[in-house]
PDB file of C-alpha atoms in Angstrom:
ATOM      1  CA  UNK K 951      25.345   2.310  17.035  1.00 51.00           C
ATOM      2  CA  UNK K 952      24.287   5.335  14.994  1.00 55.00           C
ATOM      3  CA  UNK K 953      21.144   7.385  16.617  1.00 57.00           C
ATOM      4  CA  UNK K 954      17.945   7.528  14.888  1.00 54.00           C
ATOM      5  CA  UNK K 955      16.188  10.799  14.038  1.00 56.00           C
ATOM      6  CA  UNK K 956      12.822  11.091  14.017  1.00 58.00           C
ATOM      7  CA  UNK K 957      11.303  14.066  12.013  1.00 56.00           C
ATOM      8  CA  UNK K 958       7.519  15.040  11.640  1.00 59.00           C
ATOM      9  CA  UNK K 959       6.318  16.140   8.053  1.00 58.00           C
ATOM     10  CA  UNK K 960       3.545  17.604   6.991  1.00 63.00           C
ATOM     11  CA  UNK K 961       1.785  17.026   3.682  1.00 61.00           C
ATOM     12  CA  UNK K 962      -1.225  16.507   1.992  1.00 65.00           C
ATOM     13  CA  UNK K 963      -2.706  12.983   2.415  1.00 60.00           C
ATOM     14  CA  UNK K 964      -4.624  13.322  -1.404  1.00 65.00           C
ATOM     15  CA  UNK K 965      -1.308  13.336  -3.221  1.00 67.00           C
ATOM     16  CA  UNK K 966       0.438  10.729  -1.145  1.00 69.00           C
ATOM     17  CA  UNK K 967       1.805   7.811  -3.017  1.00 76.00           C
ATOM     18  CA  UNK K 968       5.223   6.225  -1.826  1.00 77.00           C
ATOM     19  CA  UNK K 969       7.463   3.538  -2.922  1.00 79.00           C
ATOM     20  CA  UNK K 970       9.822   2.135  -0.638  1.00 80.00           C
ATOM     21  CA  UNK K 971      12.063  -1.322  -0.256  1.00 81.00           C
ATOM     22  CA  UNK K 972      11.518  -3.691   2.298  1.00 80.00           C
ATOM     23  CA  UNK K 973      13.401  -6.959   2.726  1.00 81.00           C
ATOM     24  CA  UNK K 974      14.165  -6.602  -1.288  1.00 78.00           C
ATOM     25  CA  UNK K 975      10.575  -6.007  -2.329  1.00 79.00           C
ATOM     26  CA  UNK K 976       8.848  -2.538  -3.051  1.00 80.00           C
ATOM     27  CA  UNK K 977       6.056  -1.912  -1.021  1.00 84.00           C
ATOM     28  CA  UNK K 978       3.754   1.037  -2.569  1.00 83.00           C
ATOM     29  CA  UNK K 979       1.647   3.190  -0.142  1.00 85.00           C
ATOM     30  CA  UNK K 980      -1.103   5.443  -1.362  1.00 85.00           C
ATOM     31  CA  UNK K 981      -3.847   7.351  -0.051  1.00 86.00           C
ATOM     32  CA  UNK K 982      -7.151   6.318  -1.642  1.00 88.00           C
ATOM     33  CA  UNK K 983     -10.160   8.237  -2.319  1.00 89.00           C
ATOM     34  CA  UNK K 984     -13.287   7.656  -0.937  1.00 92.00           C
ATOM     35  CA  UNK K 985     -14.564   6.032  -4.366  1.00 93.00           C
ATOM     36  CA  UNK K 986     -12.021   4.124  -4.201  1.00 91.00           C
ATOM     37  CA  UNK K 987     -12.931   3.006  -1.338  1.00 93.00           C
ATOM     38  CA  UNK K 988     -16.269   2.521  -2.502  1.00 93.00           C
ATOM     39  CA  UNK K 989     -15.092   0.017  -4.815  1.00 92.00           C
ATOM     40  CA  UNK K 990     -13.163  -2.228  -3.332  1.00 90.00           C
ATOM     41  CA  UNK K 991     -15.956  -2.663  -0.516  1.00 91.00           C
ATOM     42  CA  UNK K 992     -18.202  -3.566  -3.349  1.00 92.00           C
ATOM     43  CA  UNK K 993     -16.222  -5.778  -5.014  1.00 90.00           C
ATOM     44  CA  UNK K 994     -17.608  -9.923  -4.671  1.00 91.00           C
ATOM     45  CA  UNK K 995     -15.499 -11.636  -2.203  1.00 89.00           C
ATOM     46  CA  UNK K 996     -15.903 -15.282  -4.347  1.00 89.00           C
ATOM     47  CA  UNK K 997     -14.150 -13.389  -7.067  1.00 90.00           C
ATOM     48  CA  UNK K 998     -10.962 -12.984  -5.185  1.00 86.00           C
ATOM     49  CA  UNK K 999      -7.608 -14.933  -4.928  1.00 85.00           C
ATOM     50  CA  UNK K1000      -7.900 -14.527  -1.103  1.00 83.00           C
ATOM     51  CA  UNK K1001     -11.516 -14.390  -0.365  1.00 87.00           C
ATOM     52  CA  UNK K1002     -11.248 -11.646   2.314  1.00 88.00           C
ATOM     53  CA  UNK K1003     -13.230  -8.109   2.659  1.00 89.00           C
ATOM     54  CA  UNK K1004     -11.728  -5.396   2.610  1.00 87.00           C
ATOM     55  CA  UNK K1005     -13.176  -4.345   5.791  1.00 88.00           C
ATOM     56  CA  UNK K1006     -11.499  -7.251   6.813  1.00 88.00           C
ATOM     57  CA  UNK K1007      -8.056  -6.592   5.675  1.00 86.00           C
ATOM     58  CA  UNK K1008      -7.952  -2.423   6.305  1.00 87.00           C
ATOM     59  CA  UNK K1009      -7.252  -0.490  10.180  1.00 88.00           C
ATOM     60  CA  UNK K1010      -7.167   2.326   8.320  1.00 91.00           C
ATOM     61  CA  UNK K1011      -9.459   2.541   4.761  1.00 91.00           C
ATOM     62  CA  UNK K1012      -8.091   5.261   3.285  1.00 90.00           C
ATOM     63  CA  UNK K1013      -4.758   3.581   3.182  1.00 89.00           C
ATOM     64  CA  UNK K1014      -3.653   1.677   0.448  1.00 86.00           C
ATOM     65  CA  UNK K1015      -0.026  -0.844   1.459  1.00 87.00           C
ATOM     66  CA  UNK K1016       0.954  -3.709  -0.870  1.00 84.00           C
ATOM     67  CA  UNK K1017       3.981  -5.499  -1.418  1.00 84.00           C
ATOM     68  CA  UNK K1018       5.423  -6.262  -5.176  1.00 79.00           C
ATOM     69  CA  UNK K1019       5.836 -10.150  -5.263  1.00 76.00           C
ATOM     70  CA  UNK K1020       7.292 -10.284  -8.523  1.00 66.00           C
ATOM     71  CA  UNK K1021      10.466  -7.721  -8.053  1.00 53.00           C
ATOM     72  CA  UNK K1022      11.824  -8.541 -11.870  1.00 59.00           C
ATOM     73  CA  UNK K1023       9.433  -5.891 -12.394  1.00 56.00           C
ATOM     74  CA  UNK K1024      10.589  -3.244 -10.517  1.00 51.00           C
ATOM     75  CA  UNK K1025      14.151  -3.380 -11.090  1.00 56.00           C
ATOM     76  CA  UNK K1026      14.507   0.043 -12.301  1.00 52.00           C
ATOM     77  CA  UNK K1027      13.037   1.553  -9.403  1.00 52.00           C
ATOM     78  CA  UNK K1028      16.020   0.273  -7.029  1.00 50.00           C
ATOM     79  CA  UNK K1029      18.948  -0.691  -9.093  1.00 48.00           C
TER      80      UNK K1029
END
């Protein structure tokens, strides 16, 4: 079994934004600004496919993790 290595970076969280593949499907992470933040708390719950606020949804506010459904598009990212 080969070991795992752990490693601790440091960076700046305003300029985060990563792409990675997880069971075949990118999942983007990004840091978001507090207006960002902002917004999406403002925005009307009706008006959404999942009717969920983002309060609800968030542990953390300032980070931003979704999961590409439709991989077709992001073929060029992985190969």
């Amino acid at each position: 079994m080969p070991a795992i290595q752990l490693t601790t970076y440091r960076v700046n969280a305003d300029t985060i934004q990563v792409i990675i593949k997880w069971r075949g499907k990118p999942v983007f992470v990004r840091h978001r600004t507090a207006s960002e933040i902002q917004e999406a708390e403002s925005v009307k719950v009706e008006s959404l496919r999942d009717p969920q606020k983002d309060e609800e949804r968030v542990k953390k506010p300032e980070w931003l993790v979704m999961v590409g459904t439709y991989t077709y598009c992001f073929r060029e990212l992985f190969g």
